[in-house]
Amino acid sequence: MDKKVEQFDVVVIGGGAAGMTAAIYCGRARLKTLLIEKSLLGGLATYTNEIENYPGFPEGQTGLGLMKLFEQQAKKFGVKIKLTDVKGVQLEGKTKIVETFRVNYEAKAVIIATGGKPRLTGAINEQKFLFDKGISFCATCDAARFTDKEVLVVGSGDAAIEEGMFLTKFAKKVRVSVIHDEGIMDANKIAQEQALKNPKMEFIWNTMVDEYVGEDILEQVILKNVKTGEKIPVRVDGCFLFIGYIPNTEIFKGQINMSKGGYIITNENMETNIPGVFAAGDVREKFLKQVATAVGDGAIAGVGAEKYIAETEIFENEILRKDLPGMVYLWCATDEKCRKLLTLIEQVEQENNHRLCVNKIDIYKKMSMAERLGVVDAPCCVFIKEGKVVKILKEDISKETIDSILQEIV
Ligand code: FAD
């Protein structure tokens, strides 16, 4: 059976904070927008009982409550939401294809906001105590819950040691389970030195988690000495796992540029290596993974997608139009040489009225448009015939040279 095909302006993959924000911006810009979420709308934030650091909610909010508001707002702006798993993508070219089990969605732009998941230890009973039941993955988010309590940190990389030190501002004791021999950690040296001096921190060397124990909430973590096999029970109020994070990027491998850790690499405009494909939120390589930063990324990606679609339409329908020869003048308003040549370009435009389509692109404002023509310098004239660039004039832009080129194409 052939798959159904549906068309959208933008498809957003992932319905967490980043994806929903991107969809709100696209929907509000009147783009036909589809958001696809494979499990729970709201993403990782919905697993958090209390979000206290998202601005605008001084009393705090439950993760679920906050994400419900995001969902309401996306729906208000006409975003279509589909609960299904994206199985594959074809992102190169003008029309992007997002594949699900039953339908292939075609889009002019795609926003990837698939987030990630914390790596787990795989120890006994782990699933039972995840998130609000005692196993946490975010000290910035959850440290305050453990004021004057005792916590265990698992891991010895930068995140484990730095977040562990952050936890000492709240907890009365922070024990750290490190798999390496005494004194060896994966964190940077400065963090190591500070942690070793911190009186609230205590290290349990050569250990890994064997089992989590408790009635409803986590009460004890049983560590195992990797050398002797000795079991070491540690009483805890909470346990923080910092043994890595796995981005949900499997389906984009081979198409989108990623960091060593598998995160999507973007520039500050959330653009990936493929034009028209943006990434936002925890899925991208970045400094801080929080709801507030996911929202910022989503807003930028949404506006970026809108701009990309608008520019593509202008580029195809006006600049590369097939019915009339064209000349594009790339200029920069702050450059004197460019400004002087503008009079000449306008004279050429008048003389060739109805025979030549003249467009002027200020590269300061529209560099991306210049890049589509394969030119980034100004002043420069690009000549187009039958929808194709036939000549690029960078040096000697004069009436004579322009006229001689126009004789060939007009
Ligand atoms: P996610 O929320 O991970 O959303 C990605 C979505 O994409 C998911 O819903 C996933 O199901 C979906 N998806 C993935 N692959 C596919 C696919 N193939 N097809 C369709 N859908 C797909 N931040 C704060 O600011 N404050 C806090 O207090 C806080 N507490 C936290 C507590 C915990 C325990 C954790 C783990 C994180 C916490 N964070 C907190 C961090 C915050 O939750 C994340 O930074 C934020 O949710 C990231 O949003 P996102 O949209 O980028 O990704």
PDB file of C-alpha atoms and ligand atoms in Angstrom, residues 12-21 36-55 61 66-67 82-88 99-100 112-118 130-132 135-142 145 245 248-249 251-252 280-284 286 288-295 297, ligand 1:
ATOM      1  CA  VAL A  12       8.498  20.326  13.821  1.00  0.00           C
ATOM      2  CA  ILE A  13       9.824  16.995  15.118  1.00  0.00           C
ATOM      3  CA  GLY A  14       9.477  16.732  18.901  1.00  0.00           C
ATOM      4  CA  GLY A  15       6.838  18.231  21.181  1.00  0.00           C
ATOM      5  CA  GLY A  16       8.929  19.401  24.149  1.00  0.00           C
ATOM      6  CA  ALA A  17       9.509  23.010  25.209  1.00  0.00           C
ATOM      7  CA  ALA A  18      11.690  23.745  22.161  1.00  0.00           C
ATOM      8  CA  GLY A  19       9.412  22.131  19.593  1.00  0.00           C
ATOM      9  CA  MET A  20       6.245  23.675  20.954  1.00  0.00           C
ATOM     10  CA  THR A  21       7.799  27.146  21.078  1.00  0.00           C
ATOM     11  CA  ILE A  36       4.985  15.470  15.622  1.00  0.00           C
ATOM     12  CA  GLU A  37       5.489  13.983  19.079  1.00  0.00           C
ATOM     13  CA  LYS A  38       6.147  10.310  19.678  1.00  0.00           C
ATOM     14  CA  SER A  39       5.192  10.001  23.339  1.00  0.00           C
ATOM     15  CA  LEU A  40       4.109  12.756  25.715  1.00  0.00           C
ATOM     16  CA  LEU A  41       3.474  16.342  24.601  1.00  0.00           C
ATOM     17  CA  GLY A  42       5.693  18.524  26.770  1.00  0.00           C
ATOM     18  CA  GLY A  43       8.745  16.274  26.624  1.00  0.00           C
ATOM     19  CA  LEU A  44      11.265  15.941  29.433  1.00  0.00           C
ATOM     20  CA  ALA A  45       9.872  18.878  31.418  1.00  0.00           C
ATOM     21  CA  THR A  46       6.656  16.950  32.115  1.00  0.00           C
ATOM     22  CA  TYR A  47       8.630  14.516  34.270  1.00  0.00           C
ATOM     23  CA  THR A  48       9.535  17.309  36.673  1.00  0.00           C
ATOM     24  CA  ASN A  49       7.247  17.947  39.568  1.00  0.00           C
ATOM     25  CA  GLU A  50       8.311  21.515  40.211  1.00  0.00           C
ATOM     26  CA  ILE A  51       9.889  23.977  37.802  1.00  0.00           C
ATOM     27  CA  GLU A  52      11.001  26.955  39.860  1.00  0.00           C
ATOM     28  CA  ASN A  53      13.434  28.651  37.504  1.00  0.00           C
ATOM     29  CA  TYR A  54      11.252  29.300  34.469  1.00  0.00           C
ATOM     30  CA  PRO A  55      10.591  33.052  34.465  1.00  0.00           C
ATOM     31  CA  GLN A  61       4.782  25.412  38.212  1.00  0.00           C
ATOM     32  CA  LEU A  66       3.702  24.536  32.255  1.00  0.00           C
ATOM     33  CA  MET A  67       3.777  22.316  29.202  1.00  0.00           C
ATOM     34  CA  LYS A  82       0.223  14.349  15.496  1.00  0.00           C
ATOM     35  CA  LEU A  83       1.170  11.777  18.107  1.00  0.00           C
ATOM     36  CA  THR A  84       3.408   9.405  16.209  1.00  0.00           C
ATOM     37  CA  ASP A  85       7.039   8.392  15.866  1.00  0.00           C
ATOM     38  CA  VAL A  86       9.183   9.935  13.124  1.00  0.00           C
ATOM     39  CA  LYS A  87      10.963   6.948  11.577  1.00  0.00           C
ATOM     40  CA  GLY A  88      13.133   8.670   8.995  1.00  0.00           C
ATOM     41  CA  GLU A  99       8.452   9.812   7.385  1.00  0.00           C
ATOM     42  CA  THR A 100       6.051   8.255   9.853  1.00  0.00           C
ATOM     43  CA  ILE A 112      14.378  19.220  14.815  1.00  0.00           C
ATOM     44  CA  ALA A 113      13.555  19.401  18.536  1.00  0.00           C
ATOM     45  CA  THR A 114      13.859  15.775  19.577  1.00  0.00           C
ATOM     46  CA  GLY A 115      15.722  16.452  22.852  1.00  0.00           C
ATOM     47  CA  GLY A 116      17.532  13.633  24.550  1.00  0.00           C
ATOM     48  CA  LYS A 117      17.501  11.297  27.466  1.00  0.00           C
ATOM     49  CA  PRO A 118      19.831  10.901  30.435  1.00  0.00           C
ATOM     50  CA  LEU A 130      13.231   7.637  38.112  1.00  0.00           C
ATOM     51  CA  PHE A 131      12.604  11.387  38.336  1.00  0.00           C
ATOM     52  CA  ASP A 132      10.359  12.376  41.237  1.00  0.00           C
ATOM     53  CA  ILE A 135      16.664   9.471  40.903  1.00  0.00           C
ATOM     54  CA  SER A 136      17.342  12.849  39.354  1.00  0.00           C
ATOM     55  CA  PHE A 137      19.435  14.126  36.473  1.00  0.00           C
ATOM     56  CA  CYS A 138      19.529  17.869  37.019  1.00  0.00           C
ATOM     57  CA  ALA A 139      21.026  19.572  40.077  1.00  0.00           C
ATOM     58  CA  THR A 140      20.144  23.044  38.766  1.00  0.00           C
ATOM     59  CA  CYS A 141      16.517  21.896  38.697  1.00  0.00           C
ATOM     60  CA  ASP A 142      16.206  19.717  41.803  1.00  0.00           C
ATOM     61  CA  ARG A 145      14.409  19.750  47.163  1.00  0.00           C
ATOM     62  CA  TYR A 245      23.134  12.169  28.152  1.00  0.00           C
ATOM     63  CA  ASN A 248      17.693  11.574  20.167  1.00  0.00           C
ATOM     64  CA  THR A 249      19.497  11.993  16.859  1.00  0.00           C
ATOM     65  CA  ILE A 251      17.366   9.155  12.549  1.00  0.00           C
ATOM     66  CA  PHE A 252      19.378  12.204  11.423  1.00  0.00           C
ATOM     67  CA  ALA A 280      16.426  23.652  18.806  1.00  0.00           C
ATOM     68  CA  GLY A 281      16.607  22.677  22.468  1.00  0.00           C
ATOM     69  CA  ASP A 282      18.460  19.855  24.205  1.00  0.00           C
ATOM     70  CA  VAL A 283      19.126  18.046  20.928  1.00  0.00           C
ATOM     71  CA  ARG A 284      21.723  20.581  19.881  1.00  0.00           C
ATOM     72  CA  LYS A 286      25.056  23.886  23.646  1.00  0.00           C
ATOM     73  CA  LEU A 288      22.888  25.003  29.118  1.00  0.00           C
ATOM     74  CA  LYS A 289      19.994  22.588  28.716  1.00  0.00           C
ATOM     75  CA  GLN A 290      16.960  24.071  30.430  1.00  0.00           C
ATOM     76  CA  VAL A 291      13.360  24.950  29.577  1.00  0.00           C
ATOM     77  CA  ALA A 292      14.252  28.649  29.314  1.00  0.00           C
ATOM     78  CA  THR A 293      17.031  27.995  26.787  1.00  0.00           C
ATOM     79  CA  ALA A 294      14.889  25.470  24.864  1.00  0.00           C
ATOM     80  CA  VAL A 295      12.242  28.178  24.535  1.00  0.00           C
ATOM     81  CA  ASP A 297      16.122  28.189  20.706  1.00  0.00           C
TER      82      ASP A 297
HETATM   83  P1  FAD B   1      12.520  17.418  25.283  1.00  0.00           P
HETATM   84  O1  FAD B   1      11.732  18.001  26.393  1.00  0.00           O
HETATM   85  O2  FAD B   1      13.378  16.231  25.555  1.00  0.00           O
HETATM   86  O3  FAD B   1      11.490  17.094  24.110  1.00  0.00           O
HETATM   87  C1  FAD B   1      11.848  16.349  23.001  1.00  0.00           C
HETATM   88  C2  FAD B   1      10.624  15.607  22.531  1.00  0.00           C
HETATM   89  O4  FAD B   1      10.896  15.014  21.265  1.00  0.00           O
HETATM   90  C3  FAD B   1      10.221  14.475  23.459  1.00  0.00           C
HETATM   91  O5  FAD B   1       8.888  14.670  23.887  1.00  0.00           O
HETATM   92  C4  FAD B   1      10.382  13.220  22.615  1.00  0.00           C
HETATM   93  O6  FAD B   1       9.391  12.238  22.897  1.00  0.00           O
HETATM   94  C5  FAD B   1      10.221  13.777  21.220  1.00  0.00           C
HETATM   95  N1  FAD B   1      10.866  12.935  20.201  1.00  0.00           N
HETATM   96  C6  FAD B   1      12.117  12.416  20.223  1.00  0.00           C
HETATM   97  N2  FAD B   1      12.336  11.686  19.118  1.00  0.00           N
HETATM   98  C7  FAD B   1      11.200  11.738  18.383  1.00  0.00           C
HETATM   99  C8  FAD B   1      10.791  11.152  17.147  1.00  0.00           C
HETATM  100  N3  FAD B   1      11.617  10.360  16.443  1.00  0.00           N
HETATM  101  N4  FAD B   1       9.547  11.397  16.690  1.00  0.00           N
HETATM  102  C9  FAD B   1       8.692  12.190  17.388  1.00  0.00           C
HETATM  103  N5  FAD B   1       9.019  12.759  18.569  1.00  0.00           N
HETATM  104  C10 FAD B   1      10.254  12.534  19.064  1.00  0.00           C
HETATM  105  N6  FAD B   1      14.769  22.588  33.102  1.00  0.00           N
HETATM  106  C11 FAD B   1      14.378  23.720  33.712  1.00  0.00           C
HETATM  107  O7  FAD B   1      14.422  24.792  33.112  1.00  0.00           O
HETATM  108  N7  FAD B   1      13.932  23.704  35.002  1.00  0.00           N
HETATM  109  C12 FAD B   1      13.803  22.556  35.723  1.00  0.00           C
HETATM  110  O8  FAD B   1      13.424  22.577  36.888  1.00  0.00           O
HETATM  111  C13 FAD B   1      14.179  21.336  35.075  1.00  0.00           C
HETATM  112  N8  FAD B   1      14.073  20.149  35.719  1.00  0.00           N
HETATM  113  C14 FAD B   1      14.454  19.006  35.080  1.00  0.00           C
HETATM  114  C15 FAD B   1      14.340  17.802  35.780  1.00  0.00           C
HETATM  115  C16 FAD B   1      14.703  16.639  35.154  1.00  0.00           C
HETATM  116  C17 FAD B   1      14.543  15.376  35.912  1.00  0.00           C
HETATM  117  C18 FAD B   1      15.246  16.649  33.853  1.00  0.00           C
HETATM  118  C19 FAD B   1      15.639  15.384  33.200  1.00  0.00           C
HETATM  119  C20 FAD B   1      15.368  17.837  33.177  1.00  0.00           C
HETATM  120  C21 FAD B   1      14.992  19.022  33.782  1.00  0.00           C
HETATM  121  N9  FAD B   1      15.110  20.258  33.124  1.00  0.00           N
HETATM  122  C22 FAD B   1      14.694  21.405  33.740  1.00  0.00           C
HETATM  123  C23 FAD B   1      15.639  20.339  31.764  1.00  0.00           C
HETATM  124  C24 FAD B   1      14.467  20.494  30.789  1.00  0.00           C
HETATM  125  O9  FAD B   1      13.488  19.522  31.053  1.00  0.00           O
HETATM  126  C25 FAD B   1      14.942  20.340  29.352  1.00  0.00           C
HETATM  127  O10 FAD B   1      16.037  21.207  29.116  1.00  0.00           O
HETATM  128  C26 FAD B   1      13.844  20.705  28.352  1.00  0.00           C
HETATM  129  O11 FAD B   1      12.700  19.971  28.640  1.00  0.00           O
HETATM  130  C27 FAD B   1      14.315  20.415  26.929  1.00  0.00           C
HETATM  131  O12 FAD B   1      13.268  20.612  26.037  1.00  0.00           O
HETATM  132  P2  FAD B   1      13.386  20.078  24.530  1.00  0.00           P
HETATM  133  O13 FAD B   1      12.122  20.471  23.884  1.00  0.00           O
HETATM  134  O14 FAD B   1      14.656  20.498  23.940  1.00  0.00           O
HETATM  135  O15 FAD B   1      13.498  18.491  24.638  1.00  0.00           O
END
